[in-house]
Short mmCIF file of C-alpha atoms and ligand atoms in Angstrom, two decimals:
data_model
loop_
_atom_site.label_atom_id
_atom_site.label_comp_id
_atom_site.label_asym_id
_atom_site.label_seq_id
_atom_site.Cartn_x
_atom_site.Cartn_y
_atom_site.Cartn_z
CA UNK A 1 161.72 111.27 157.25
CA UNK A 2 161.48 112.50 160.83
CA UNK A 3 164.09 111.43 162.74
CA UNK A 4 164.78 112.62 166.54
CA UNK A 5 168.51 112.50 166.70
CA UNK A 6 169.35 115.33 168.65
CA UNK A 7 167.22 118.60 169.71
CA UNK A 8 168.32 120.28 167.01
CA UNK A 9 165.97 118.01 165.01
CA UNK A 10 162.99 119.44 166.73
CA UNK A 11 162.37 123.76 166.20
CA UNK A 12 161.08 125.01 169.11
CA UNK A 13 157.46 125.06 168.20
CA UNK A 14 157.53 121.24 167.33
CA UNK A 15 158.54 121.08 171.17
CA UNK A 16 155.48 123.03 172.37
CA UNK A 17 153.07 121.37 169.95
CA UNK A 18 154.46 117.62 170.63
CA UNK A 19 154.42 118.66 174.60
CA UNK A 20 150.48 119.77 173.78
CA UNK A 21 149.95 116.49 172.31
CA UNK A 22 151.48 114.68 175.32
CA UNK A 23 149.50 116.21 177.71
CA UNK A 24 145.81 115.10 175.69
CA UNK A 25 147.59 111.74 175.57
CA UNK A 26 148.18 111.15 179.51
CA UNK A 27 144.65 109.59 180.21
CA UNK A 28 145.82 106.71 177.48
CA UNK A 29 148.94 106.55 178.58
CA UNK A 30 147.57 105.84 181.60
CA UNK A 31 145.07 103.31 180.16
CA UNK A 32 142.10 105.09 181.31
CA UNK A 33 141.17 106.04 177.54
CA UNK A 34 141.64 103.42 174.48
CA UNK A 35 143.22 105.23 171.25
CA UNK A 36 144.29 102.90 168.96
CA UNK A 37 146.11 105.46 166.57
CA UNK A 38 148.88 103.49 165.74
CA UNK A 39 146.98 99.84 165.23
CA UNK A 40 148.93 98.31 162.18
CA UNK A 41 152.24 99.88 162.99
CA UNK A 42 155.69 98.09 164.56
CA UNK A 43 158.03 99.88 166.61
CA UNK A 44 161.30 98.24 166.82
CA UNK A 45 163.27 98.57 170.26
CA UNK A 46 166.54 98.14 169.20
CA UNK A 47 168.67 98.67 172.55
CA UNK A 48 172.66 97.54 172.23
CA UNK A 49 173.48 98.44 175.94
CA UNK A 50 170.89 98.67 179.22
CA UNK A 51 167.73 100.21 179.87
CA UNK A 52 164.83 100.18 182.27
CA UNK A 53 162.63 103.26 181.43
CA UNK A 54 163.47 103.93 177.87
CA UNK A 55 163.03 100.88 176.61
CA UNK A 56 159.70 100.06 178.76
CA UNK A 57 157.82 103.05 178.10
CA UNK A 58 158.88 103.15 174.60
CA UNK A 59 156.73 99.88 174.24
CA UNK A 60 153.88 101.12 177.02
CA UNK A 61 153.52 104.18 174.76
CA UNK A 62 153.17 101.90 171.32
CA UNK A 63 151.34 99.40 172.70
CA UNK A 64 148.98 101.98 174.47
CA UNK A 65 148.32 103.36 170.81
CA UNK A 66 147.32 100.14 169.73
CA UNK A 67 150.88 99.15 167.82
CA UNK A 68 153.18 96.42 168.51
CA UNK A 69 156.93 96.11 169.35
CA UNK A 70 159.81 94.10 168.46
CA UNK A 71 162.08 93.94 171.34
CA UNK A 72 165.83 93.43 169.99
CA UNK A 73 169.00 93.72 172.53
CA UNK A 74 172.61 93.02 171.75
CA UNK A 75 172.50 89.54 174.29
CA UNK A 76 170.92 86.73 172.31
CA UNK A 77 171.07 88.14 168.67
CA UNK A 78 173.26 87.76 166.15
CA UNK A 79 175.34 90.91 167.51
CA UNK A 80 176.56 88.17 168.98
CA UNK A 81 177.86 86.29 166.03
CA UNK A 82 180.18 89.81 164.73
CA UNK A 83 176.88 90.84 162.55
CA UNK A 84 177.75 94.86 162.22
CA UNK A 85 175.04 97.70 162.96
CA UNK A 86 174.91 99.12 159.22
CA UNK A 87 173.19 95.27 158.70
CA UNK A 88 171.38 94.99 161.62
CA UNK A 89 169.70 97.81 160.86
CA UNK A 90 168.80 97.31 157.35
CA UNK A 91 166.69 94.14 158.66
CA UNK A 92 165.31 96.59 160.95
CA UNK A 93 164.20 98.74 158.20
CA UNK A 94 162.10 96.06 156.43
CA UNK A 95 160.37 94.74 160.25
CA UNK A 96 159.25 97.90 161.53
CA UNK A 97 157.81 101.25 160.32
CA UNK A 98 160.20 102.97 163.22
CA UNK A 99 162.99 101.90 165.68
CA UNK A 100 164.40 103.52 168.91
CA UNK A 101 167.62 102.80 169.16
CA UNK A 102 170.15 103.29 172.10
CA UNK A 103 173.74 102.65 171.99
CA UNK A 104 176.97 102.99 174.23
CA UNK A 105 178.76 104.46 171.11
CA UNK A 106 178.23 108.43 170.60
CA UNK A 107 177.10 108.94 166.90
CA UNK A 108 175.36 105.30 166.66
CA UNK A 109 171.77 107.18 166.51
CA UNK A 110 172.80 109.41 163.40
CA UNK A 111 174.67 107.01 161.76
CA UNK A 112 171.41 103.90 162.31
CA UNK A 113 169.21 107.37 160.69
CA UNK A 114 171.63 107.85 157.32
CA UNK A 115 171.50 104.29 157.02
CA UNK A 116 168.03 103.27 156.76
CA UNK A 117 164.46 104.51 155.48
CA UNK A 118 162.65 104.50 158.81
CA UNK A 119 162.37 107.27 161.08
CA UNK A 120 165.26 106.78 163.99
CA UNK A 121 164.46 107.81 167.60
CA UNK A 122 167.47 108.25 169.30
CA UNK A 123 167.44 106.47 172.86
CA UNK A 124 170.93 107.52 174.17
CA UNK A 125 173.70 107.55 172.23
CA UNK A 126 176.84 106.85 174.54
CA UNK A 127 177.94 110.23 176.17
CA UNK A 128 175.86 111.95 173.27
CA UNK A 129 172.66 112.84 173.40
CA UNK A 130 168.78 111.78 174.47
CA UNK A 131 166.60 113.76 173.38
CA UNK A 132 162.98 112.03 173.71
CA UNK A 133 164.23 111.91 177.59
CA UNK A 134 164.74 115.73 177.08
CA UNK A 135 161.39 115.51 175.80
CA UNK A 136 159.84 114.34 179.26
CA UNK A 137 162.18 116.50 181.48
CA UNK A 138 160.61 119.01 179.12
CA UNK A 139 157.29 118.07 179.84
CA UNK A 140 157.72 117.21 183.76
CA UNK A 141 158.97 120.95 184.35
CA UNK A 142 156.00 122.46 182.32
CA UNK A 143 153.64 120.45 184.26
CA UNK A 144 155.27 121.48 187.53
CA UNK A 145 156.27 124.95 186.74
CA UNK A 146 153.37 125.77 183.99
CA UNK A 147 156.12 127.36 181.23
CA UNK A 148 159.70 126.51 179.97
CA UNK A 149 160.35 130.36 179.96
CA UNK A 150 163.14 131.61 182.20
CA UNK A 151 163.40 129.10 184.46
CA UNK A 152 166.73 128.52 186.88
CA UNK A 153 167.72 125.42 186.42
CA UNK A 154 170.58 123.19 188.26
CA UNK A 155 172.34 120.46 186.77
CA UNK A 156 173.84 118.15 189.05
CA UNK A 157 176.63 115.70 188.56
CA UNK A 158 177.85 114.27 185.60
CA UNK A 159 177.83 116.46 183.13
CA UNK A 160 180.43 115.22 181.48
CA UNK A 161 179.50 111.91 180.16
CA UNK A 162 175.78 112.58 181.14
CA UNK A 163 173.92 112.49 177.34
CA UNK A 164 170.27 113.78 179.50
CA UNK A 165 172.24 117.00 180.56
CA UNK A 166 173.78 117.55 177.04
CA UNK A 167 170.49 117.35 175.54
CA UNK A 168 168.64 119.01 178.24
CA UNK A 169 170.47 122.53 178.53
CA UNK A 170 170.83 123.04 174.80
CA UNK A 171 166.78 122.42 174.42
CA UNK A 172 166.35 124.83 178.09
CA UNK A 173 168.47 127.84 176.65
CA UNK A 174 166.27 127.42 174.07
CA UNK A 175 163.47 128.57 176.10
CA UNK A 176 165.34 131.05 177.94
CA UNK A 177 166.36 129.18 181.31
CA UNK A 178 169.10 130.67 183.42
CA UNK A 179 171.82 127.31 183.73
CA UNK A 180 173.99 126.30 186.97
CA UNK A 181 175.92 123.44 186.25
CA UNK A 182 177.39 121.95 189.57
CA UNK A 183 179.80 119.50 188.85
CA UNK A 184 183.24 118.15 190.08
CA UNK A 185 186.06 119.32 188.26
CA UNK A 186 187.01 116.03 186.14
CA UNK A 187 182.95 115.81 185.20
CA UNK A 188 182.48 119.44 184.17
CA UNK A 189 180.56 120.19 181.17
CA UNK A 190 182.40 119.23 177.52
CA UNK A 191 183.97 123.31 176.47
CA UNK A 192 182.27 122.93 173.32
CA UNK A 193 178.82 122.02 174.89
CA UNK A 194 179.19 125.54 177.39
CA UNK A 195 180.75 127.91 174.23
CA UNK A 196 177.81 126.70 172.33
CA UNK A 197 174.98 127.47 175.41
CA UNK A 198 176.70 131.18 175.73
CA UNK A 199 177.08 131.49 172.03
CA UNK A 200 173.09 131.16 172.07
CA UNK A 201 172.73 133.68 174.54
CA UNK A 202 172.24 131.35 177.60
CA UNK A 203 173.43 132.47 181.51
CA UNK A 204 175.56 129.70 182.19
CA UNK A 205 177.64 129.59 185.62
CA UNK A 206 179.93 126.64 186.70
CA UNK A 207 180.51 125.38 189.95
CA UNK A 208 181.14 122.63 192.25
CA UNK A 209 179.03 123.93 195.20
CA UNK A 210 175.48 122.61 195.33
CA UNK A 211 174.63 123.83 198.22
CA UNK A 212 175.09 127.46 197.09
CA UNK A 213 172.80 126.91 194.07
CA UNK A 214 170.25 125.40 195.86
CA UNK A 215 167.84 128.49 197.17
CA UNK A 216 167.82 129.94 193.66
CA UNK A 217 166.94 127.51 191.72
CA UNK A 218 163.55 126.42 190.03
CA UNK A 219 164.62 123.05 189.01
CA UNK A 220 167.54 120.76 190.22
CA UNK A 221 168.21 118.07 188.06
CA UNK A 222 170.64 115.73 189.43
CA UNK A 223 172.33 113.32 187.88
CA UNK A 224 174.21 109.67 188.33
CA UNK A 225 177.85 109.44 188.59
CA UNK A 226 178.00 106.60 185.64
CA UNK A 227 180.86 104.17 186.39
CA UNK A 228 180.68 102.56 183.34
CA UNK A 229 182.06 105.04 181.64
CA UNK A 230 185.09 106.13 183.72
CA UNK A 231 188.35 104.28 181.83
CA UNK A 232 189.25 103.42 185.17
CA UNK A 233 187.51 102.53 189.02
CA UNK A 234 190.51 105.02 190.92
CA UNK A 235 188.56 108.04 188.88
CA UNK A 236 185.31 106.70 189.76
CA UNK A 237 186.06 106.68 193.33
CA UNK A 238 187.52 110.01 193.97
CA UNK A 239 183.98 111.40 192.79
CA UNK A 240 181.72 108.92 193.56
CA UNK A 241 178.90 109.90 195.66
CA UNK A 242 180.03 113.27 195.75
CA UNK A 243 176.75 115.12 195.20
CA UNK A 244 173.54 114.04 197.86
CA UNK A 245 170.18 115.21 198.54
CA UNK A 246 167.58 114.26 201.16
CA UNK A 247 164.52 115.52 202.65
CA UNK A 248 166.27 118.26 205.10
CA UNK A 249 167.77 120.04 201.88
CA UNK A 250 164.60 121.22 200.81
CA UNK A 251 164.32 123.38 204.03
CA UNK A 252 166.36 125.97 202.08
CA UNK A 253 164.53 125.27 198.93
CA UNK A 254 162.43 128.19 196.50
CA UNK A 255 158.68 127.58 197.05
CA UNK A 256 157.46 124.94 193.84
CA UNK A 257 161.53 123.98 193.61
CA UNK A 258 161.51 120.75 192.09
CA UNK A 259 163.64 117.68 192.28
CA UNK A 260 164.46 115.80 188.79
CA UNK A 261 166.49 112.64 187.99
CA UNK A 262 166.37 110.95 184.94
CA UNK A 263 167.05 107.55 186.62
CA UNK A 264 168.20 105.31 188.35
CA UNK A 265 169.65 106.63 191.19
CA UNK A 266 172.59 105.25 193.28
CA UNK A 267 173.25 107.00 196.34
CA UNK A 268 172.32 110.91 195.03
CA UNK A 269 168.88 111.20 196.28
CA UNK A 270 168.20 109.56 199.95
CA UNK A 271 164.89 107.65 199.85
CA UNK A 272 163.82 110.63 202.54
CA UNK A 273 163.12 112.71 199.25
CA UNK A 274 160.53 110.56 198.00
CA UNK A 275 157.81 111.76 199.64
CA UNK A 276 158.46 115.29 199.37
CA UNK A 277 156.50 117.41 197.45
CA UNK A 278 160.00 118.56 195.64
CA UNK A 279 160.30 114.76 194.43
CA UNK A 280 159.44 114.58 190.51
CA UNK A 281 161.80 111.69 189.53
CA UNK A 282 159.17 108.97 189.23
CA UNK A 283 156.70 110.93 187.52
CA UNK A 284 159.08 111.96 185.25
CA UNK A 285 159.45 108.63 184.49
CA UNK A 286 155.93 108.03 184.30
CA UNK A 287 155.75 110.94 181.58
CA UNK A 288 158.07 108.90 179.19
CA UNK A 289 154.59 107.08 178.08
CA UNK A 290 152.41 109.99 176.86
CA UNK A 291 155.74 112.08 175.44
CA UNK A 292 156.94 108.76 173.53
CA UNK A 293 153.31 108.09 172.64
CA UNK A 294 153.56 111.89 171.07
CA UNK A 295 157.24 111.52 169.72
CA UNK A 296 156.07 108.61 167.46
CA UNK A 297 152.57 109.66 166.46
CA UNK A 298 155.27 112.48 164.76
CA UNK A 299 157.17 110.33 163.44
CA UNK A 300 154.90 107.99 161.72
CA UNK A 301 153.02 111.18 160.44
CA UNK A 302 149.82 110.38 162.68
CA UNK A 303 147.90 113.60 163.77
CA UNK A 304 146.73 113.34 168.03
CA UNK A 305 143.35 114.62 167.99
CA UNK A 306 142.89 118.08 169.44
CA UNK A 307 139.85 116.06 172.08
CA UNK A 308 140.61 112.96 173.28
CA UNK A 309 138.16 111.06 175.51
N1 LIG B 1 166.40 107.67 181.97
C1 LIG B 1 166.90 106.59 181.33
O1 LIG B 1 167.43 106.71 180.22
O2 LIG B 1 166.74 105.43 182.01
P1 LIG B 1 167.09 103.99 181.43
O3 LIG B 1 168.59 103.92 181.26
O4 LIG B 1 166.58 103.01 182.45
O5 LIG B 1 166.40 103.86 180.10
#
């Protein structure tokens, strides 16, 4: 069994080596190279609430490997009909040899794992965690940066419902990075998520000035204000777009200083941005092929060779 649940489920040289494999895996991802290492297996996509890039580049990264997908989401299946997860996922566990699964309930992922066989990638699990997207943010600031180690990184937004953050600066502080989290104050960071990062030695400072983080930092990672999971619009709208970015920020920006988003966007990043050379947020996305490709080539126990051509 090798679930992906949270980071924790990954040591730290699991996340180099699975990073290594991503980067041999790009030219397939990309469809320049055929690699049919997964021919004969079935992923199933098994998303209960929306999704653009994860659920996409789940199934670019299978199908690039030569598997197949079954594509299951809550509108049009028997969710429908009152059927609960626990079953759902047992038929899951005799149609597929693996399942992603994202869900707008924290806990969903680890509780899909305990109840089936398969191995469970988690996908986003409400305000919980998603960690094969902390697995491309991973591998987008390696690219750009060349090392995890020591980076300063800015996160942006909402951290408090924000599952990419939560994964993200447990799996940094890991690797040694140096955390700013800029938030408003009724978005700030869970307690238990910041004791945790300082109990593991981590450099965390809070603060609701981006502007003043800006020149230091390696990395700023912004984030969507997600009004779907404010109990109410009045809260929404006393922090909605709050934080913004465009092209004449980067004047005060570190030399290499990258932009991150894990997408979409609403009004956070002005369209100005996109052609900077700070802009990462679509190849991050692009990245989700060759890390997923590498996240399930784990799972289903299937070595990446060390050439691929
Ligand atoms: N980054 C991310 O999780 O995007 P989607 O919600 O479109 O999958």
């Amino acid at each position: 069994m090798s679930d992906v649940v949270t980071m924790d489920d990954l040591t730290n040289k699991e996340i180099v080596s699975i990073l290594d494999d991503a980067e041999r895996l790009v030219p397939v991802a990309k469809g320049d190279v055929p690699l049919p290492l997964l021919e004969g297996k079935v992923l199933a996509n098994m998303f209960f609430e929306n999704s653009t890039r994860t659920r996409m580049s789940f199934e670019a990264a299978m199908k690039r490997l030569g598997g197949s997908v079954l594509n299951f989401t809550s509108v049009g299946t028997s969710v429908a009909k009152g059927e609960t997860l626990f079953d759902t996922m047992q038929m899951v566990d005799g149609y597929a040899d693996v399942a992603a699964i994202r869900h707008p309930q924290q806990g969903a992922a680890q509780y899909s794992a305990d109840a089936v066989g398969i191995p469970i990638l988690n996908a986003g699990d409400g305000a919980g965690n998603h960690p094969t997207q902390t697995m491309l943010d991973l591998f987008t600031i390696r690219e750009a940066h060349g090392t995890l180690e020591g980076l300063n990184v800015v996160l942006v937004g909402d951290l408090r419902y924000g599952r990419t953050v939560h994964s993200l600066s447990h799996a940094l502080v890991r690797f040694g990075a140096t955390l700013t989290l800029v938030s408003p104050e009724s978005l700030r960071m869970p307690e238990e998520i910041v004791s945790d990062l300082r109990e593991h030695g981590a450099d965390v400072t809070e603060t609701v000035n981006l502007d003043a983080a800006l020149p230091d930092a390696d990395v700023i990672y912004m984030t969507r204000i997600q009004k779907e999971r404010f109990p109410d619009d009045d809260e929404y709208s006393k922090v909605a777009g709050i934080y913004m970015l465009d092209s004449s920020d980067m004047a005060s920006a570190k030399n290499g200083m990258i932009v991150m988003h894990p997408l979409p966007r609403v009004s956070e990043l002005h369209p100005s941005l996109d052609s900077t050379e700070n802009a990462r947020y679509f190849q991050q996305a692009f990245n989700g092929v060759p890390t997923r490709m590498a996240l399930l080539c784990r799972c289903l126990g299937v070595k990446v060779p060390k050439k691929v051509k």
